[in-house]
């Protein structure tokens, strides 16, 4: 995987971030989601690297990035702090402005980044999510059933950590099989890498803290933005799975138009794991947006 890419580990002011970088051209940052790591981009990174300098990182707490100490208010895993890590990584690599693509949790980090660091983000693409505040405000039985983990992972430590830690491979395989269309898009090599990282008890705790932050301090930040009328100012592309939960529960484009000024997007014929399920269609849609 990631042939021709260089593996790096960069110390930011908040965490040491694991990443791969490759290609040549304008900088493009790729951010993964739960319960994965940067490997989610392995099918598309090569094609993107033909046109961009691609930086694919592990979010703090995920993959091989640092598992930073947690705090009572969960702020160490707030999207604000996670976004700052990534902005600093790009600056250290020499990129003051860049485009960013975020899947799942990475999309939430990218959304916060486009607000807190608006001068840095040229274009933003979010994959198979709606804004965090919108999600919590819209919970019904259908959404709560599909996204039960949003409420399981936020339970006080150590309940979810202990339960997942009893058989982390089972939990990861079960979770990933629920959101995609089949599991053939996960090669044995890729799944082995996901499992390796997910088995780390510190990673399980960090992931729970990510969700705890989303249900607490992240909502404070989001509500403050909405009250102040702050919106994403750069162009935003939303892509989502036509056979995934977001398509069934939301008008995805309408949700993003509530928080961003310039929104476009479409559904692709897949489940949640867009870059792995439909790599060619995803790449085509993304390039059309980034190169406009």
CSV table of C-alpha atoms in Angstrom, one decimal:
chain,number,residue,atom,x,y,z
A,1,UNK,CA,0.0,0.0,0.0
A,2,UNK,CA,1.0,3.6,-0.7
A,3,UNK,CA,3.8,2.7,-3.1
A,4,UNK,CA,6.1,5.7,-3.7
A,5,UNK,CA,4.9,7.4,-0.5
A,6,UNK,CA,7.1,8.3,2.4
A,7,UNK,CA,6.1,7.6,6.0
A,8,UNK,CA,6.7,10.4,8.4
A,9,UNK,CA,6.0,11.1,12.1
A,10,UNK,CA,5.6,14.8,12.9
A,11,UNK,CA,5.5,16.4,16.3
A,12,UNK,CA,3.0,19.2,16.6
A,13,UNK,CA,2.3,21.3,19.6
A,14,UNK,CA,-0.4,18.9,20.7
A,15,UNK,CA,0.5,15.4,19.4
A,16,UNK,CA,2.8,13.4,17.3
A,17,UNK,CA,1.1,12.6,14.1
A,18,UNK,CA,1.7,9.5,11.9
A,19,UNK,CA,1.3,10.1,8.1
A,20,UNK,CA,2.3,9.2,4.6
A,21,UNK,CA,3.1,11.8,2.0
A,22,UNK,CA,3.6,11.3,-1.8
A,23,UNK,CA,3.0,12.9,-5.2
A,24,UNK,CA,3.7,16.3,-6.6
A,25,UNK,CA,1.5,19.3,-7.0
A,26,UNK,CA,-0.9,21.4,-4.8
A,27,UNK,CA,-1.2,20.0,-1.3
A,28,UNK,CA,-4.2,17.8,-0.4
A,29,UNK,CA,-4.8,16.5,3.1
A,30,UNK,CA,-6.8,13.3,3.6
A,31,UNK,CA,-8.4,12.6,7.0
A,32,UNK,CA,-9.9,9.2,7.9
A,33,UNK,CA,-12.8,8.3,10.3
A,34,UNK,CA,-13.8,5.8,13.0
A,35,UNK,CA,-12.7,3.0,13.5
A,36,UNK,CA,-10.0,3.2,10.8
A,37,UNK,CA,-6.8,5.1,10.0
A,38,UNK,CA,-5.0,6.6,7.0
A,39,UNK,CA,-5.1,3.2,5.2
A,40,UNK,CA,-8.7,3.9,4.1
A,41,UNK,CA,-7.2,6.0,1.3
A,42,UNK,CA,-5.0,3.2,-0.1
A,43,UNK,CA,-7.1,2.7,-3.3
A,44,UNK,CA,-7.3,6.4,-4.2
A,45,UNK,CA,-4.0,7.9,-3.0
A,46,UNK,CA,-2.0,6.8,-6.0
A,47,UNK,CA,-4.3,8.4,-8.5
A,48,UNK,CA,-4.6,11.6,-6.4
A,49,UNK,CA,-0.8,11.8,-6.1
A,50,UNK,CA,-0.6,12.1,-9.9
A,51,UNK,CA,-2.0,15.6,-9.5
A,52,UNK,CA,-1.4,16.6,-5.9
A,53,UNK,CA,1.0,16.3,-3.0
A,54,UNK,CA,-1.1,13.9,-0.9
A,55,UNK,CA,-0.8,13.9,2.9
A,56,UNK,CA,-2.7,11.1,4.6
A,57,UNK,CA,-2.6,11.2,8.3
A,58,UNK,CA,-3.8,9.3,11.4
A,59,UNK,CA,-5.9,11.6,13.6
A,60,UNK,CA,-4.6,11.9,17.2
A,61,UNK,CA,-5.5,8.8,19.1
A,62,UNK,CA,-6.0,6.8,16.0
A,63,UNK,CA,-3.7,4.5,14.0
A,64,UNK,CA,-0.1,5.1,15.0
A,65,UNK,CA,-0.5,8.7,16.0
A,66,UNK,CA,0.0,9.7,19.6
A,67,UNK,CA,-2.7,8.8,22.2
A,68,UNK,CA,-2.6,12.1,24.2
A,69,UNK,CA,-3.7,12.3,27.8
A,70,UNK,CA,-7.4,12.8,28.3
A,71,UNK,CA,-9.1,15.6,30.3
A,72,UNK,CA,-12.2,15.8,32.3
A,73,UNK,CA,-13.9,18.1,29.8
A,74,UNK,CA,-12.7,15.8,26.9
A,75,UNK,CA,-11.1,18.9,25.2
A,76,UNK,CA,-7.9,17.0,24.3
A,77,UNK,CA,-10.0,15.1,21.7
A,78,UNK,CA,-12.1,18.1,20.6
A,79,UNK,CA,-12.3,18.6,16.9
A,80,UNK,CA,-10.6,22.0,17.6
A,81,UNK,CA,-7.5,20.4,18.9
A,82,UNK,CA,-7.5,17.6,16.3
A,83,UNK,CA,-7.8,20.2,13.6
A,84,UNK,CA,-4.9,22.2,15.0
A,85,UNK,CA,-2.7,19.1,14.8
A,86,UNK,CA,-3.4,18.8,11.1
A,87,UNK,CA,-2.9,22.4,10.3
A,88,UNK,CA,0.5,22.3,12.1
A,89,UNK,CA,1.4,19.1,10.2
A,90,UNK,CA,0.8,20.9,6.9
A,91,UNK,CA,2.7,24.0,8.0
A,92,UNK,CA,5.7,21.9,9.0
A,93,UNK,CA,5.6,20.2,5.6
A,94,UNK,CA,5.7,23.6,4.0
A,95,UNK,CA,2.0,24.1,3.1
A,96,UNK,CA,0.3,27.2,4.4
A,97,UNK,CA,-2.8,26.7,2.4
A,98,UNK,CA,-4.3,23.4,1.2
A,99,UNK,CA,-7.4,21.4,0.3
A,100,UNK,CA,-8.8,18.8,2.7
A,101,UNK,CA,-11.0,15.8,2.4
A,102,UNK,CA,-12.5,14.2,5.5
A,103,UNK,CA,-14.4,10.9,5.8
A,104,UNK,CA,-16.6,10.3,8.9
A,105,UNK,CA,-14.7,11.7,12.0
A,106,UNK,CA,-12.1,13.2,9.7
A,107,UNK,CA,-14.9,15.1,8.1
A,108,UNK,CA,-15.9,16.6,11.4
A,109,UNK,CA,-12.3,17.6,12.1
A,110,UNK,CA,-12.1,19.1,8.6
A,111,UNK,CA,-15.4,21.0,9.2
A,112,UNK,CA,-13.9,22.5,12.4
A,113,UNK,CA,-10.7,23.3,10.5
A,114,UNK,CA,-12.4,25.2,7.8
A,115,UNK,CA,-14.0,27.5,10.5
A,116,UNK,CA,-11.1,27.9,12.9
A,117,UNK,CA,-8.4,28.1,10.1
A,118,UNK,CA,-10.4,29.5,7.3
A,119,UNK,CA,-7.4,31.2,5.7
A,120,UNK,CA,-5.6,27.8,5.5
A,121,UNK,CA,-8.4,25.7,3.8
A,122,UNK,CA,-8.9,26.4,0.1
A,123,UNK,CA,-11.6,23.7,-0.5
A,124,UNK,CA,-13.3,21.2,1.8
A,125,UNK,CA,-14.8,17.8,0.9
A,126,UNK,CA,-16.8,15.8,3.5
A,127,UNK,CA,-17.7,12.2,3.1
A,128,UNK,CA,-20.9,10.5,4.4
A,129,UNK,CA,-21.7,12.9,7.2
A,130,UNK,CA,-23.9,15.8,8.2
A,131,UNK,CA,-22.8,18.4,10.8
A,132,UNK,CA,-22.4,17.0,14.3
A,133,UNK,CA,-24.9,19.4,15.9
A,134,UNK,CA,-27.5,18.6,13.2
A,135,UNK,CA,-27.0,14.9,13.9
A,136,UNK,CA,-27.7,15.3,17.6
A,137,UNK,CA,-30.6,17.6,17.1
A,138,UNK,CA,-32.2,15.1,14.6
A,139,UNK,CA,-32.1,11.8,16.4
A,140,UNK,CA,-35.1,9.5,15.9
A,141,UNK,CA,-35.4,5.8,16.3
A,142,UNK,CA,-34.0,5.1,12.8
A,143,UNK,CA,-30.9,7.2,13.3
A,144,UNK,CA,-30.4,6.0,16.9
A,145,UNK,CA,-30.5,2.4,15.8
A,146,UNK,CA,-28.0,2.8,13.0
A,147,UNK,CA,-25.7,5.2,15.0
A,148,UNK,CA,-26.1,3.5,18.4
A,149,UNK,CA,-22.3,3.8,18.9
A,150,UNK,CA,-22.7,7.6,19.2
A,151,UNK,CA,-24.4,6.9,22.5
A,152,UNK,CA,-22.5,3.8,23.6
A,153,UNK,CA,-19.0,5.3,23.1
A,154,UNK,CA,-19.8,8.4,25.1
A,155,UNK,CA,-20.7,6.4,28.3
A,156,UNK,CA,-18.3,7.2,31.2
A,157,UNK,CA,-15.0,5.5,31.2
A,158,UNK,CA,-14.4,2.5,31.5
A,159,UNK,CA,-17.7,1.0,30.3
A,160,UNK,CA,-17.3,1.1,26.5
A,161,UNK,CA,-13.5,0.7,26.7
A,162,UNK,CA,-13.9,-2.5,28.8
A,163,UNK,CA,-16.6,-4.0,26.7
A,164,UNK,CA,-14.8,-3.3,23.4
A,165,UNK,CA,-11.5,-4.4,24.8
A,166,UNK,CA,-12.9,-7.9,25.6
A,167,UNK,CA,-12.9,-8.6,21.9
A,168,UNK,CA,-11.8,-5.6,19.8
A,169,UNK,CA,-11.5,-7.6,16.6
A,170,UNK,CA,-15.1,-8.7,16.8
A,171,UNK,CA,-16.3,-5.2,17.5
A,172,UNK,CA,-14.3,-3.7,14.6
A,173,UNK,CA,-15.4,-6.4,12.1
A,174,UNK,CA,-19.0,-6.1,13.3
A,175,UNK,CA,-19.0,-2.3,13.0
A,176,UNK,CA,-17.4,-2.1,9.6
A,177,UNK,CA,-19.7,-4.8,8.2
A,178,UNK,CA,-22.8,-2.9,9.3
A,179,UNK,CA,-22.0,0.3,7.4
A,180,UNK,CA,-20.7,-0.8,4.0
A,181,UNK,CA,-22.3,-2.8,1.2
A,182,UNK,CA,-20.7,-6.1,1.9
A,183,UNK,CA,-17.1,-6.4,3.1
A,184,UNK,CA,-15.2,-7.5,-0.1
A,185,UNK,CA,-13.8,-3.9,-0.4
A,186,UNK,CA,-11.7,-4.6,2.8
A,187,UNK,CA,-8.7,-6.7,1.7
A,188,UNK,CA,-7.1,-9.0,4.2
A,189,UNK,CA,-4.1,-6.8,4.3
A,190,UNK,CA,-6.2,-3.7,5.0
A,191,UNK,CA,-8.3,-5.3,7.6
A,192,UNK,CA,-5.3,-6.7,9.4
A,193,UNK,CA,-3.9,-3.1,9.6
A,194,UNK,CA,-7.2,-1.8,11.0
A,195,UNK,CA,-7.3,-4.6,13.6
A,196,UNK,CA,-3.6,-4.1,14.6
A,197,UNK,CA,-4.3,-0.5,15.5
A,198,UNK,CA,-7.7,-1.0,17.0
A,199,UNK,CA,-6.4,-3.7,19.4
A,200,UNK,CA,-4.5,-1.0,21.3
A,201,UNK,CA,-6.3,-0.2,24.6
A,202,UNK,CA,-5.1,3.4,24.4
A,203,UNK,CA,-6.6,3.7,20.9
A,204,UNK,CA,-9.9,2.4,22.1
A,205,UNK,CA,-9.9,4.9,24.9
A,206,UNK,CA,-8.9,7.7,22.5
A,207,UNK,CA,-11.7,6.9,20.1
A,208,UNK,CA,-14.2,6.9,23.0
A,209,UNK,CA,-12.9,10.3,24.0
A,210,UNK,CA,-13.3,11.5,20.4
A,211,UNK,CA,-17.0,10.7,20.7
A,212,UNK,CA,-17.3,12.1,24.2
A,213,UNK,CA,-15.9,15.4,22.9
A,214,UNK,CA,-18.4,15.3,20.1
A,215,UNK,CA,-21.3,15.1,22.6
A,216,UNK,CA,-19.9,17.9,24.8
A,217,UNK,CA,-17.3,20.5,24.0
A,218,UNK,CA,-17.7,20.1,20.2
A,219,UNK,CA,-21.3,21.0,20.6
A,220,UNK,CA,-20.4,24.1,22.6
A,221,UNK,CA,-18.1,25.2,19.8
A,222,UNK,CA,-20.7,24.4,17.1
A,223,UNK,CA,-23.5,26.3,18.9
A,224,UNK,CA,-21.3,29.3,19.4
A,225,UNK,CA,-20.6,29.4,15.7
A,226,UNK,CA,-24.3,29.1,14.7
A,227,UNK,CA,-25.2,31.8,17.2
A,228,UNK,CA,-22.6,34.1,15.7
A,229,UNK,CA,-23.6,33.3,12.1
A,230,UNK,CA,-20.1,31.8,11.4
A,231,UNK,CA,-20.2,29.5,8.3
A,232,UNK,CA,-17.7,27.7,6.2
A,233,UNK,CA,-16.6,30.2,3.6
A,234,UNK,CA,-14.6,28.0,1.2
A,235,UNK,CA,-16.3,25.8,-1.4
A,236,UNK,CA,-17.6,22.6,0.1
A,237,UNK,CA,-18.3,19.2,-1.6
A,238,UNK,CA,-20.5,16.7,0.2
A,239,UNK,CA,-20.4,13.1,-1.0
A,240,UNK,CA,-22.4,10.3,0.6
A,241,UNK,CA,-23.4,6.7,0.1
A,242,UNK,CA,-26.8,6.2,-1.5
A,243,UNK,CA,-27.2,3.0,0.4
A,244,UNK,CA,-26.0,4.4,3.8
A,245,UNK,CA,-27.7,6.0,6.8
A,246,UNK,CA,-27.2,9.6,5.9
A,247,UNK,CA,-29.1,9.2,2.7
A,248,UNK,CA,-32.0,7.6,4.5
A,249,UNK,CA,-32.2,10.1,7.4
A,250,UNK,CA,-31.2,13.5,5.9
A,251,UNK,CA,-31.3,15.9,3.0
A,252,UNK,CA,-27.5,15.9,3.1
A,253,UNK,CA,-27.0,19.0,0.9
A,254,UNK,CA,-29.6,21.0,2.8
A,255,UNK,CA,-27.8,20.3,6.1
A,256,UNK,CA,-24.5,21.6,4.8
A,257,UNK,CA,-26.1,24.7,3.3
A,258,UNK,CA,-27.1,25.6,6.8
A,259,UNK,CA,-23.5,25.9,7.8
A,260,UNK,CA,-21.6,26.7,4.6
A,261,UNK,CA,-21.9,29.3,1.9
A,262,UNK,CA,-20.9,27.3,-1.2
A,263,UNK,CA,-22.1,23.7,-1.2
A,264,UNK,CA,-22.4,21.1,-3.9
A,265,UNK,CA,-22.4,17.3,-3.9
A,266,UNK,CA,-24.1,14.0,-4.7
A,267,UNK,CA,-24.7,10.5,-3.6
A,268,UNK,CA,-22.6,7.6,-4.9
A,269,UNK,CA,-23.9,4.1,-5.2
A,270,UNK,CA,-22.3,2.6,-2.1
A,271,UNK,CA,-22.4,2.4,1.6
A,272,UNK,CA,-20.4,4.4,4.2
A,273,UNK,CA,-16.8,3.5,3.1
A,274,UNK,CA,-16.8,5.6,-0.1
A,275,UNK,CA,-13.1,5.6,-0.9
A,276,UNK,CA,-12.9,1.8,-0.5
A,277,UNK,CA,-16.2,0.8,-2.0
A,278,UNK,CA,-16.2,3.1,-5.0
A,279,UNK,CA,-12.7,4.4,-5.5
A,280,UNK,CA,-13.0,5.3,-9.2
A,281,UNK,CA,-16.3,7.1,-8.9
A,282,UNK,CA,-15.0,8.9,-5.7
A,283,UNK,CA,-11.8,10.0,-7.4
A,284,UNK,CA,-13.6,11.3,-10.4
A,285,UNK,CA,-16.1,13.3,-8.3
A,286,UNK,CA,-13.3,14.7,-6.1
A,287,UNK,CA,-11.1,15.7,-9.0
A,288,UNK,CA,-13.9,17.5,-10.7
A,289,UNK,CA,-14.4,19.5,-7.5
A,290,UNK,CA,-10.7,20.1,-6.6
A,291,UNK,CA,-9.7,21.1,-10.2
A,292,UNK,CA,-12.6,23.4,-10.9
